[in-house]
PDB file of C-alpha atoms and ligand atoms in Angstrom:
ATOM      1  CA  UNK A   1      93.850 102.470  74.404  1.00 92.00           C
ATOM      2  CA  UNK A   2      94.154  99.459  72.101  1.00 96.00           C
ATOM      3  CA  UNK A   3      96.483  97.487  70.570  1.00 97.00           C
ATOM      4  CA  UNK A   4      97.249  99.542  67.848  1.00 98.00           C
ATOM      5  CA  UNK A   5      98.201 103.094  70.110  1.00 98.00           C
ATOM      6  CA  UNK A   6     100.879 100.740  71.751  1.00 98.00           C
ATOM      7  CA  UNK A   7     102.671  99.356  69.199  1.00 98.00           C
ATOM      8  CA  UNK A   8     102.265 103.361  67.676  1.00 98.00           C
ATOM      9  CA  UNK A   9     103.862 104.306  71.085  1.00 98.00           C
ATOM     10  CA  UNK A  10     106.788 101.893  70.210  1.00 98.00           C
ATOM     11  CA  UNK A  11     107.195 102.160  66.687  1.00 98.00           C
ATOM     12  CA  UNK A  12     106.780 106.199  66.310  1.00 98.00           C
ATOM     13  CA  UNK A  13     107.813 107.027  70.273  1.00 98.00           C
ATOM     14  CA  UNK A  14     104.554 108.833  70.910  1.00 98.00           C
ATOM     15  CA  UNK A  15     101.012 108.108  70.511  1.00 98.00           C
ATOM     16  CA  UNK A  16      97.825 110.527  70.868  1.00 98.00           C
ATOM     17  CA  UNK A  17      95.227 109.059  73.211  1.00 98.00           C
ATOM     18  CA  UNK A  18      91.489 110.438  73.018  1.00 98.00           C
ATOM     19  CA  UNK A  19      89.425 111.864  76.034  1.00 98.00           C
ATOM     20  CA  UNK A  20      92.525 110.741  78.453  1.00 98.00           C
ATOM     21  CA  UNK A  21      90.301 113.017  80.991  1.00 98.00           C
ATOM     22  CA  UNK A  22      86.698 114.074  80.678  1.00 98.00           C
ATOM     23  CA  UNK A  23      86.055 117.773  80.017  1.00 98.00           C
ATOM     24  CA  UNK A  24      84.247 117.571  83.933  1.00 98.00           C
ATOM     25  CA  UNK A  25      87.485 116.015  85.556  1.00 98.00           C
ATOM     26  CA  UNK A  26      90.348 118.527  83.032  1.00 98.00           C
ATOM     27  CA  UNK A  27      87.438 121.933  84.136  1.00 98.00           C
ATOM     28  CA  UNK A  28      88.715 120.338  88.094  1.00 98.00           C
ATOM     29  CA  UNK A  29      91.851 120.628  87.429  1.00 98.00           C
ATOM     30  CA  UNK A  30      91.749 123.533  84.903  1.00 98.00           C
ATOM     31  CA  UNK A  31      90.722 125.576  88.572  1.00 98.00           C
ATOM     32  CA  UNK A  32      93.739 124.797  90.352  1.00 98.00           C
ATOM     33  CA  UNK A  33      96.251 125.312  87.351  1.00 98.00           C
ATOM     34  CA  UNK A  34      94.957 128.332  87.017  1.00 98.00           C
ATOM     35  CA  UNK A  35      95.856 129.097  90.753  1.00 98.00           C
ATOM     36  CA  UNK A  36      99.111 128.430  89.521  1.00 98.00           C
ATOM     37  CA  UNK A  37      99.302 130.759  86.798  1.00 97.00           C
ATOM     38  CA  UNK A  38      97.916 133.529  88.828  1.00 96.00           C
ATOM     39  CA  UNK A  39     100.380 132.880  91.278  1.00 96.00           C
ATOM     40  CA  UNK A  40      97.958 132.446  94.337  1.00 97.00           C
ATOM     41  CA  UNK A  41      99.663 128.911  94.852  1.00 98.00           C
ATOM     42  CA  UNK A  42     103.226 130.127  96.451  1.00 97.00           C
ATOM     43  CA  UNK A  43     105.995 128.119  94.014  1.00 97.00           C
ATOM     44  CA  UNK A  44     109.518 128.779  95.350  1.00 96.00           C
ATOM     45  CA  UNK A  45     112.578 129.791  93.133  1.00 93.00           C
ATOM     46  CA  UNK A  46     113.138 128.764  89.728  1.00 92.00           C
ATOM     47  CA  UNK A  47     110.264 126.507  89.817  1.00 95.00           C
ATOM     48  CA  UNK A  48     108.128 129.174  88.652  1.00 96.00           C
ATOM     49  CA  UNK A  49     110.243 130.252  85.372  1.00 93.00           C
ATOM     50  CA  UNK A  50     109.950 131.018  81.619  1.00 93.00           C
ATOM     51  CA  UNK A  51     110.786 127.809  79.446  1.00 89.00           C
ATOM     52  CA  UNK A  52     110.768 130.245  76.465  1.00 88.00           C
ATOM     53  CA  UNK A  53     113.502 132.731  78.040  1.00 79.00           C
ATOM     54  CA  UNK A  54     116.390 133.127  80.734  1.00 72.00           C
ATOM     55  CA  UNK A  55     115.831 133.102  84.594  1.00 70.00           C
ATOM     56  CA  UNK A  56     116.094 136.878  84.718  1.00 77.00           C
ATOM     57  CA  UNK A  57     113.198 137.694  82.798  1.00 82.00           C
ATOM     58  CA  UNK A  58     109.999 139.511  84.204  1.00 87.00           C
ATOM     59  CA  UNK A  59     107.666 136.973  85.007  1.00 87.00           C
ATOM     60  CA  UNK A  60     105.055 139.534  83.054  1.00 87.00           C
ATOM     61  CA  UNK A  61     106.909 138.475  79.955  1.00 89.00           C
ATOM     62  CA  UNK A  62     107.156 134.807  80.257  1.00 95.00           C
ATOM     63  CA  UNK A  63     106.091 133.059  77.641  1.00 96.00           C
ATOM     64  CA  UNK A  64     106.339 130.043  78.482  1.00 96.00           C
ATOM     65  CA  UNK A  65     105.231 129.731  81.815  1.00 97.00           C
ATOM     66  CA  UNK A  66     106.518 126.786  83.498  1.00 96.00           C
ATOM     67  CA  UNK A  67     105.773 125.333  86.929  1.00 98.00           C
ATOM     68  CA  UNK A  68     107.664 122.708  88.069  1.00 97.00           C
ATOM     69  CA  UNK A  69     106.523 120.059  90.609  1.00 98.00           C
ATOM     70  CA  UNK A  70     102.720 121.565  91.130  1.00 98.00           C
ATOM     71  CA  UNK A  71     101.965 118.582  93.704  1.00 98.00           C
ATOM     72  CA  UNK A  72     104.599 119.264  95.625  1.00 98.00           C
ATOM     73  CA  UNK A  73     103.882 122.903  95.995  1.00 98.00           C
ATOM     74  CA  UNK A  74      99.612 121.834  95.658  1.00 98.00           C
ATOM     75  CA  UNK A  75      99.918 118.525  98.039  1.00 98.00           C
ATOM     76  CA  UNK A  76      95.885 117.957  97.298  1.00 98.00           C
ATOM     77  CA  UNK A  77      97.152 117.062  93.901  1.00 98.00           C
ATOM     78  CA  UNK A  78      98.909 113.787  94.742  1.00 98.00           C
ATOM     79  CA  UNK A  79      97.172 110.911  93.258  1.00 98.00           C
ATOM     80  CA  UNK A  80      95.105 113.144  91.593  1.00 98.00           C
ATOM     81  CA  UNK A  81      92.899 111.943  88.495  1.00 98.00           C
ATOM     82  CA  UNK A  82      95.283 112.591  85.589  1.00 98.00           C
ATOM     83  CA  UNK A  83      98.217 110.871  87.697  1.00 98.00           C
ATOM     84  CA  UNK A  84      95.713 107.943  88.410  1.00 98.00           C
ATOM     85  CA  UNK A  85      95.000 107.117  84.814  1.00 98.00           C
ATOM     86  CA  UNK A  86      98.731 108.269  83.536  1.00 98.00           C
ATOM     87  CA  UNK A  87      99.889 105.653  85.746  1.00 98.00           C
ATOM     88  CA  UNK A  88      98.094 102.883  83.900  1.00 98.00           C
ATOM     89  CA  UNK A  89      98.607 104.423  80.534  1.00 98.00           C
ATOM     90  CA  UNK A  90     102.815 104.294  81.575  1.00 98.00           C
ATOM     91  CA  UNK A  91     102.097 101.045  82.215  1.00 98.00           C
ATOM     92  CA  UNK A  92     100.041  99.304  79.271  1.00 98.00           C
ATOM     93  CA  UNK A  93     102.383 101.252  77.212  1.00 98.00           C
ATOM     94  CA  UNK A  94     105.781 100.754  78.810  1.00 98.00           C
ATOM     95  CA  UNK A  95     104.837  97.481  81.055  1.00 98.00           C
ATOM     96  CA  UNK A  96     105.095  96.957  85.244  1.00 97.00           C
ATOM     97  CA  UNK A  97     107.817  98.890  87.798  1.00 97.00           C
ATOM     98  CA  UNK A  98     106.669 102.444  86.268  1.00 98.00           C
ATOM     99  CA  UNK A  99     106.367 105.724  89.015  1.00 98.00           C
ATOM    100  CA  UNK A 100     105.806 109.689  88.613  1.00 98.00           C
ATOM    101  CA  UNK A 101     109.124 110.884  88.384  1.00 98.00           C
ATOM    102  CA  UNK A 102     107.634 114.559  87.914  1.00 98.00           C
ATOM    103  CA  UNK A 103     105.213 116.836  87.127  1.00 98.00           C
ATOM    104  CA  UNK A 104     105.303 119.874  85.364  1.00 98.00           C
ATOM    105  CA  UNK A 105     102.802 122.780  84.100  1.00 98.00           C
ATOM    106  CA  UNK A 106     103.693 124.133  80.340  1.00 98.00           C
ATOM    107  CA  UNK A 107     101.911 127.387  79.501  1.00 98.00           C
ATOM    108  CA  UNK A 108     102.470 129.366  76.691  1.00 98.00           C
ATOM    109  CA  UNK A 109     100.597 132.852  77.239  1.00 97.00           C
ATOM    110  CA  UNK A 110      98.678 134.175  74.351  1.00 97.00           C
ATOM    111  CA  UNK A 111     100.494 136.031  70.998  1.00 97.00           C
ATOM    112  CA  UNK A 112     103.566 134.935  71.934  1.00 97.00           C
ATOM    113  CA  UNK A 113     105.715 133.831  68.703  1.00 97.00           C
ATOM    114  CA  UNK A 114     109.086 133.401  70.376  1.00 95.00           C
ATOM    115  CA  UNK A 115     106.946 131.178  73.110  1.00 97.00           C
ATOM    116  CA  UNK A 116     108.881 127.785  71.185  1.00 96.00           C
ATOM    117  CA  UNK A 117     110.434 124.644  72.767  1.00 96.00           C
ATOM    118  CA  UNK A 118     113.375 124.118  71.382  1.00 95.00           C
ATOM    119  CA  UNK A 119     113.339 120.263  69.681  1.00 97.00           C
ATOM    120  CA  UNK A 120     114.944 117.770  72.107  1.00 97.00           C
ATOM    121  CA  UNK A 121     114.934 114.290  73.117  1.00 97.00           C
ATOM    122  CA  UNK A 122     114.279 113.961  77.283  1.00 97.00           C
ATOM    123  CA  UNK A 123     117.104 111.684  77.642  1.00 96.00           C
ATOM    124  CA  UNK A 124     119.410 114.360  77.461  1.00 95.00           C
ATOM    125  CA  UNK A 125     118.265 115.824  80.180  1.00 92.00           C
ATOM    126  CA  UNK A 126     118.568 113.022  82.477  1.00 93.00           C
ATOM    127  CA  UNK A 127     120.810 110.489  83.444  1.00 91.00           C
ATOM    128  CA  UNK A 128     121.791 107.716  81.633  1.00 90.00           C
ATOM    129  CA  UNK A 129     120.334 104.472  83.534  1.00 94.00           C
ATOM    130  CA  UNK A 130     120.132 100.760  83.095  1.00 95.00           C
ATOM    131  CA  UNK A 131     116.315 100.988  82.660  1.00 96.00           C
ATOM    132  CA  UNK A 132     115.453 104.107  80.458  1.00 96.00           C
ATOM    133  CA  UNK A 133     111.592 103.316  80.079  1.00 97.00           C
ATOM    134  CA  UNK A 134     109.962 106.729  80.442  1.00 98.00           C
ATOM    135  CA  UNK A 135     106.076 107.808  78.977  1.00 98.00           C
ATOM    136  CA  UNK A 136     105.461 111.095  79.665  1.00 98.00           C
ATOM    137  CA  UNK A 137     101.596 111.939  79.166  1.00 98.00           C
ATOM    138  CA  UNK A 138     101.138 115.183  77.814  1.00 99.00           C
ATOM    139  CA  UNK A 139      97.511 116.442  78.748  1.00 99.00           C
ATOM    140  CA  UNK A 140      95.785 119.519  76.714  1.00 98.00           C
ATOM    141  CA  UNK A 141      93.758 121.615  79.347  1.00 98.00           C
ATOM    142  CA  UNK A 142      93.077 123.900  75.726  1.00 98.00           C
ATOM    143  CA  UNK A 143      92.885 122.276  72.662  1.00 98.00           C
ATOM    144  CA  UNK A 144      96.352 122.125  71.466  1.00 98.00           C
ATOM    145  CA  UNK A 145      96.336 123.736  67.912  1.00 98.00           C
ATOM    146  CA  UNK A 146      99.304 124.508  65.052  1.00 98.00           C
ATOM    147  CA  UNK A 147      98.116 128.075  65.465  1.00 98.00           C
ATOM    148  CA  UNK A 148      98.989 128.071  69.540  1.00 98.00           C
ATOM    149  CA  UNK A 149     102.515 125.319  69.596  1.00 98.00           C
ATOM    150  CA  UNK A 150     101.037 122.047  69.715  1.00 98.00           C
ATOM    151  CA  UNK A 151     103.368 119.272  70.313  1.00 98.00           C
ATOM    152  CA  UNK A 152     105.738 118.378  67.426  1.00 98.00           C
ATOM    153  CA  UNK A 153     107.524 114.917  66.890  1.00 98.00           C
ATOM    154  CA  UNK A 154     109.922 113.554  64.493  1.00 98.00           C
ATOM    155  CA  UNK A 155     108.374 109.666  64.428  1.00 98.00           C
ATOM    156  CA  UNK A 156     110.971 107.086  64.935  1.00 97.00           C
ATOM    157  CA  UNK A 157     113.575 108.849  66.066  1.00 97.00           C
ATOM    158  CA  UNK A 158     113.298 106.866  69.324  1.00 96.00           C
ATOM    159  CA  UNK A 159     115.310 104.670  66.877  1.00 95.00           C
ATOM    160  CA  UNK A 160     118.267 106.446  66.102  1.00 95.00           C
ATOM    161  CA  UNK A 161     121.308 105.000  67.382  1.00 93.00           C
ATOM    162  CA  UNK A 162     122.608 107.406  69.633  1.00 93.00           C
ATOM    163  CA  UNK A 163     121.191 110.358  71.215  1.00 95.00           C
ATOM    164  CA  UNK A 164     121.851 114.084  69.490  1.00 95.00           C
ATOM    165  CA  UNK A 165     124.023 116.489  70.593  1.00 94.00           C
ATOM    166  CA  UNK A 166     122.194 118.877  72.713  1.00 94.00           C
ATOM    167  CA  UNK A 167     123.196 122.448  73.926  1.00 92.00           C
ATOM    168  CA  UNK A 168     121.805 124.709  76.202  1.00 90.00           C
ATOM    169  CA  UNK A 169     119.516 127.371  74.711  1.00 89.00           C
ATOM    170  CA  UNK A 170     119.840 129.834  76.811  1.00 82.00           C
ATOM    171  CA  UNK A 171     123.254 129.988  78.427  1.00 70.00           C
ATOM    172  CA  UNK A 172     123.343 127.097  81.090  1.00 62.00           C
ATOM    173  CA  UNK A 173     122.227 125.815  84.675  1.00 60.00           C
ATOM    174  CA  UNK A 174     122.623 129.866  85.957  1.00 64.00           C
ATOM    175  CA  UNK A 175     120.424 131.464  83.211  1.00 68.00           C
ATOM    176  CA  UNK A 176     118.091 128.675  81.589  1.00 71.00           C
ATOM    177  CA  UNK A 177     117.939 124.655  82.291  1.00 79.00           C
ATOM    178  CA  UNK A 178     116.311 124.270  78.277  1.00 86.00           C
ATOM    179  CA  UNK A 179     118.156 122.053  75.815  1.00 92.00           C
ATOM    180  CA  UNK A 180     118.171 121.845  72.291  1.00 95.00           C
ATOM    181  CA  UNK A 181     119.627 120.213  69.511  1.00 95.00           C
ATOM    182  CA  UNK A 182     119.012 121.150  65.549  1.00 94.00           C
ATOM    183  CA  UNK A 183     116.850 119.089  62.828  1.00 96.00           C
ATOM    184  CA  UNK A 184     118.675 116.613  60.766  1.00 95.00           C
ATOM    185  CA  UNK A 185     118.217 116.535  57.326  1.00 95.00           C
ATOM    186  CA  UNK A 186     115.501 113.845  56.746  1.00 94.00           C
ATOM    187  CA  UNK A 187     113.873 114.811  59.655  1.00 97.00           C
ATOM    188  CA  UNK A 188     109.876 114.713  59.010  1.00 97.00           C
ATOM    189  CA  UNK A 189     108.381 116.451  61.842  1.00 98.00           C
ATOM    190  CA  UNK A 190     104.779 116.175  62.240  1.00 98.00           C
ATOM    191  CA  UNK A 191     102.007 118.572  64.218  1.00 98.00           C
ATOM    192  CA  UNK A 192      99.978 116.717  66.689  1.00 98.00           C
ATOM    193  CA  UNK A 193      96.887 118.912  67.391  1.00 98.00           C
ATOM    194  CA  UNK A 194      94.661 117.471  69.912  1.00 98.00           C
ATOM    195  CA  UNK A 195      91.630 118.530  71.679  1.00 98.00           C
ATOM    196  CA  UNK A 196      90.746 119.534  75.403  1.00 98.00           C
ATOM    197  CA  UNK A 197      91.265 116.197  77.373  1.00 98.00           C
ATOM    198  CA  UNK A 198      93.614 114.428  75.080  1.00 98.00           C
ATOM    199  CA  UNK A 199      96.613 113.264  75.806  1.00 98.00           C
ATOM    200  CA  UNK A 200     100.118 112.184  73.502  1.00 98.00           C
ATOM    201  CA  UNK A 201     102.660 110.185  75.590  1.00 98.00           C
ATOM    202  CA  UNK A 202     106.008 110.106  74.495  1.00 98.00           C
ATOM    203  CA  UNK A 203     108.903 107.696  75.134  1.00 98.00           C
ATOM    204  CA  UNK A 204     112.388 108.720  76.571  1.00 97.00           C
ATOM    205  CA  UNK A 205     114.575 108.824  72.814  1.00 97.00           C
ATOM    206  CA  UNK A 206     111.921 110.690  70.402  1.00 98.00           C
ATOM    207  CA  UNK A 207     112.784 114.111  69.198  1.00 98.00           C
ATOM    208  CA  UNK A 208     110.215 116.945  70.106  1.00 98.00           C
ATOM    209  CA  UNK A 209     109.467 120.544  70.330  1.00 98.00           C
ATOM    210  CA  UNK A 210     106.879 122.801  69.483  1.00 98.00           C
ATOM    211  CA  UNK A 211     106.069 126.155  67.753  1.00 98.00           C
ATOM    212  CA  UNK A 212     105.352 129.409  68.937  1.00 98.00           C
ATOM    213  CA  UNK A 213     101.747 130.669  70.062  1.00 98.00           C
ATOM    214  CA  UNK A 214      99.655 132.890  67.983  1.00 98.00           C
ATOM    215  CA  UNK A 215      96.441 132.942  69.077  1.00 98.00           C
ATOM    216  CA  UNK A 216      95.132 134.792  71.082  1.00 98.00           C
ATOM    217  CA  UNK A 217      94.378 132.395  73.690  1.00 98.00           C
ATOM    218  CA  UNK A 218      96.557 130.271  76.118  1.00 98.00           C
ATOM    219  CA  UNK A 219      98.059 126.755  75.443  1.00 98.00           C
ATOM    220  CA  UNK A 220      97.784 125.175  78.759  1.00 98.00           C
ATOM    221  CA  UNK A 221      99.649 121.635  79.341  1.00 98.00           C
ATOM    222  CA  UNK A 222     100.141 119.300  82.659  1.00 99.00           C
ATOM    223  CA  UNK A 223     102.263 117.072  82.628  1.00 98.00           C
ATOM    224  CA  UNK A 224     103.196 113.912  84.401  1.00 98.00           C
ATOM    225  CA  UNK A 225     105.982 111.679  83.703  1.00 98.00           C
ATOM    226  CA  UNK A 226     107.241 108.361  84.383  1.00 98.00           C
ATOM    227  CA  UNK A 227     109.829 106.144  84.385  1.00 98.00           C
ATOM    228  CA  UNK A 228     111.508 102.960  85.926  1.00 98.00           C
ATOM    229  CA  UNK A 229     111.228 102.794  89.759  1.00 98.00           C
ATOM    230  CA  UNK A 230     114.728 101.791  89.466  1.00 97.00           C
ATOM    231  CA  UNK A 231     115.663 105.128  87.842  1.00 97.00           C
ATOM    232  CA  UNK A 232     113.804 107.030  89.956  1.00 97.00           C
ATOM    233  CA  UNK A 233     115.961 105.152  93.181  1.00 97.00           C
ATOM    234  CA  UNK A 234     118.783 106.312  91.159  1.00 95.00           C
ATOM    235  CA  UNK A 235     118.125 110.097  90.491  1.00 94.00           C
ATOM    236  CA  UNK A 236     117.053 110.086  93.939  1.00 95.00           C
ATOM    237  CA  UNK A 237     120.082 109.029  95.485  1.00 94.00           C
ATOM    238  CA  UNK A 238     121.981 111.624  92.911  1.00 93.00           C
ATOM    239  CA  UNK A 239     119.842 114.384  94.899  1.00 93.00           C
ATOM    240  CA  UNK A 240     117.979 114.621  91.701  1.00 94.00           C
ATOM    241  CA  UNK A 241     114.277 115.385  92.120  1.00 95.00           C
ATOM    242  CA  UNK A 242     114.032 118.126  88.495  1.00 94.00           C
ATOM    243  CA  UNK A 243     113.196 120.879  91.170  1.00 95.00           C
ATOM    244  CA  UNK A 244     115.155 123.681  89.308  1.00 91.00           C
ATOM    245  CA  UNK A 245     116.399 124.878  92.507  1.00 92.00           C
ATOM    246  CA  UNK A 246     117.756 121.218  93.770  1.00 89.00           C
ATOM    247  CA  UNK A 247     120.876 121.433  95.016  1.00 84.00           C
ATOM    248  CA  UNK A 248     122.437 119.254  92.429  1.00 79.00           C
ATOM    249  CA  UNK A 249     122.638 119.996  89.091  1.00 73.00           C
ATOM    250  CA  UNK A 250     120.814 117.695  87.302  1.00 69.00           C
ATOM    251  CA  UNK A 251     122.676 118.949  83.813  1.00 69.00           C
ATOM    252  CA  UNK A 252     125.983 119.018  85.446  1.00 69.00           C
ATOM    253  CA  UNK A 253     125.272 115.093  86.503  1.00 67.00           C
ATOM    254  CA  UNK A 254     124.638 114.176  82.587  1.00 66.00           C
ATOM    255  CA  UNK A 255     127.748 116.483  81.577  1.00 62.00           C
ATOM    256  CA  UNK A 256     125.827 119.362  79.883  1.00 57.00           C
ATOM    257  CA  UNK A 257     126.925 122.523  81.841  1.00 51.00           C
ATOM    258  CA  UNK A 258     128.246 124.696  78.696  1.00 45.00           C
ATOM    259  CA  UNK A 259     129.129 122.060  76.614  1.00 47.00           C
ATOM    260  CA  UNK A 260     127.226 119.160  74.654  1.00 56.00           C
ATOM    261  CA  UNK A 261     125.091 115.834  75.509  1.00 58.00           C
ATOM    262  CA  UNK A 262     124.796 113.120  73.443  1.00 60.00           C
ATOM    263  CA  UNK A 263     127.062 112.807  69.768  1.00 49.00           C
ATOM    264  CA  UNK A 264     125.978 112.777  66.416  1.00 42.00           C
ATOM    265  CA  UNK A 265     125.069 109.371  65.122  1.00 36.00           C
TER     266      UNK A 265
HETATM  267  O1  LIG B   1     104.904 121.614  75.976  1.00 59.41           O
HETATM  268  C1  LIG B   1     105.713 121.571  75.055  1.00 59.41           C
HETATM  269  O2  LIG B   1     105.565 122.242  74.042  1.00 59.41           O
HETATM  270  C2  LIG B   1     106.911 120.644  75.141  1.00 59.41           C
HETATM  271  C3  LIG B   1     106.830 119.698  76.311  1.00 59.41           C
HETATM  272  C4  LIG B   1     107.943 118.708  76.381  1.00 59.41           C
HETATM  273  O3  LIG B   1     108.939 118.802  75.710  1.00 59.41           O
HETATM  274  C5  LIG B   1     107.818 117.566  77.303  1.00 59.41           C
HETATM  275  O4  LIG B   1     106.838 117.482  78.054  1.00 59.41           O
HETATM  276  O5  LIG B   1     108.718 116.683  77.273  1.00 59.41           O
END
């Protein structure tokens, strides 16, 4: 990483970062999260659930698998390659006091066109914070193609002044936790394909989503994000650790729960 992907990172609120992982060290990894989508690692509750869907589909169906917290149902994964070198990525790009907030596996299975993530800006899903300094690092275990839902930003929209009114997709905390909010006119959204190994890392405000899958292969993501050690003291006080089964509702906290986060700007 260079000069030039950080002040990318700041200007657009995501950057692409080559061979974050070699293809020996994601082909490690690649073994486990497959464990995970097999279901031979035991993941409790809502943790294993459909991003793409409501809580009550069968898991068959799920097209977006998503597993949430993998090292704290995997322990062995804790400090872990990817979250050794996403560490010092959140940090060159985002500066000192950054910690893994969470982890999360994104799978979308193969030929699945409704397998989309609604576009949304993270900050809506968490709580609002003196220090909102996120980077979430986005690794492909596939390459990440238009044709299977690579990642989709709208550049600069970190910039906006306020954050967009977001709804949930599905129905709320009991049926879905996904948020979305609509494209604005003006919007330019761009594709991001990237290969087996590379990363993007996005910041906190920038709007994203992504597209169906049509391939006939799997778009396998892990992700790891961070943000201030003071927010993380914070959510963790809250009760808040993005376990979909914590006890607290994380969307409740923020004031989502049937109704609306952020306000148009
Ligand atoms: O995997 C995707 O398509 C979306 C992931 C996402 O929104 C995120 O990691 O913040």
């Amino acid at each position: 990483m260079d000069e030039d992907d950080v002040a990318r990172f700041h200007r657009d609120g995501f950057v692409h970062l080559q061979t974050l992982l070699t293809d020996d060290e994601v082909a490690e990894l690649e073994v486990v999260y497959d464990q995970f989508l097999r279901r031979e690692v035991p993941v409790p509750g809502k943790d294993y659930c459909d991003m793409a869907g409501d809580y009550g589909r069968d898991p068959a169906d799920y097209s977006i698998i998503n597993v949430m917290l993998p090292r704290r149902y995997y322990p062995a994964w804790q400090g872990n390659v990817l979250e050794r070198r996403a560490l010092q990525v959140a940090e060159q790009l985002q500066g000192a006091g950054m910690a893994l907030d969470y982890d999360q596996l994104l799978a979308k299975q193969p030929h699945k066109e409704d397998a989309v993530f609604a576009w949304h800006q993270d900050m809506a899903y968490w709580p609002d914070t003196p220090d909102t300094r996120a980077a979430t690092v986005w690794l492909a275990i596939d390459d990440s193609t238009v044709e299977n839902g690579c990642m989709q930003f709208v550049p600069a929209t970190n910039e906006d002044p306020a954050l967009r009114p977001h709804h949930p997709v599905f129905g709320g905390r009991g049926t879905s936790h996904a948020l979305g909010t609509a494209l604005q006119p003006g919007d330019d959204a761009v594709a991001v394909p990237i290969r087996r190994g590379d990363c993007t890392v996005h910041n906190e405000r920038v709007m994203h989503g992504s597209g169906g899958n049509l391939s006939s292969g799997y778009r396998r993501a892990y992700v790891v994000a961070y943000r201030s050690m003071d927010t993380l003291e914070t959510e963790r006080a809250l009760g808040l650790t993005h376990s979909h089964n914590d006890d607290v509702d994380v969307l409740a906290t923020v004031g989502v729960e049937g109704q609306t986060r952020g306000r148009a700007s």
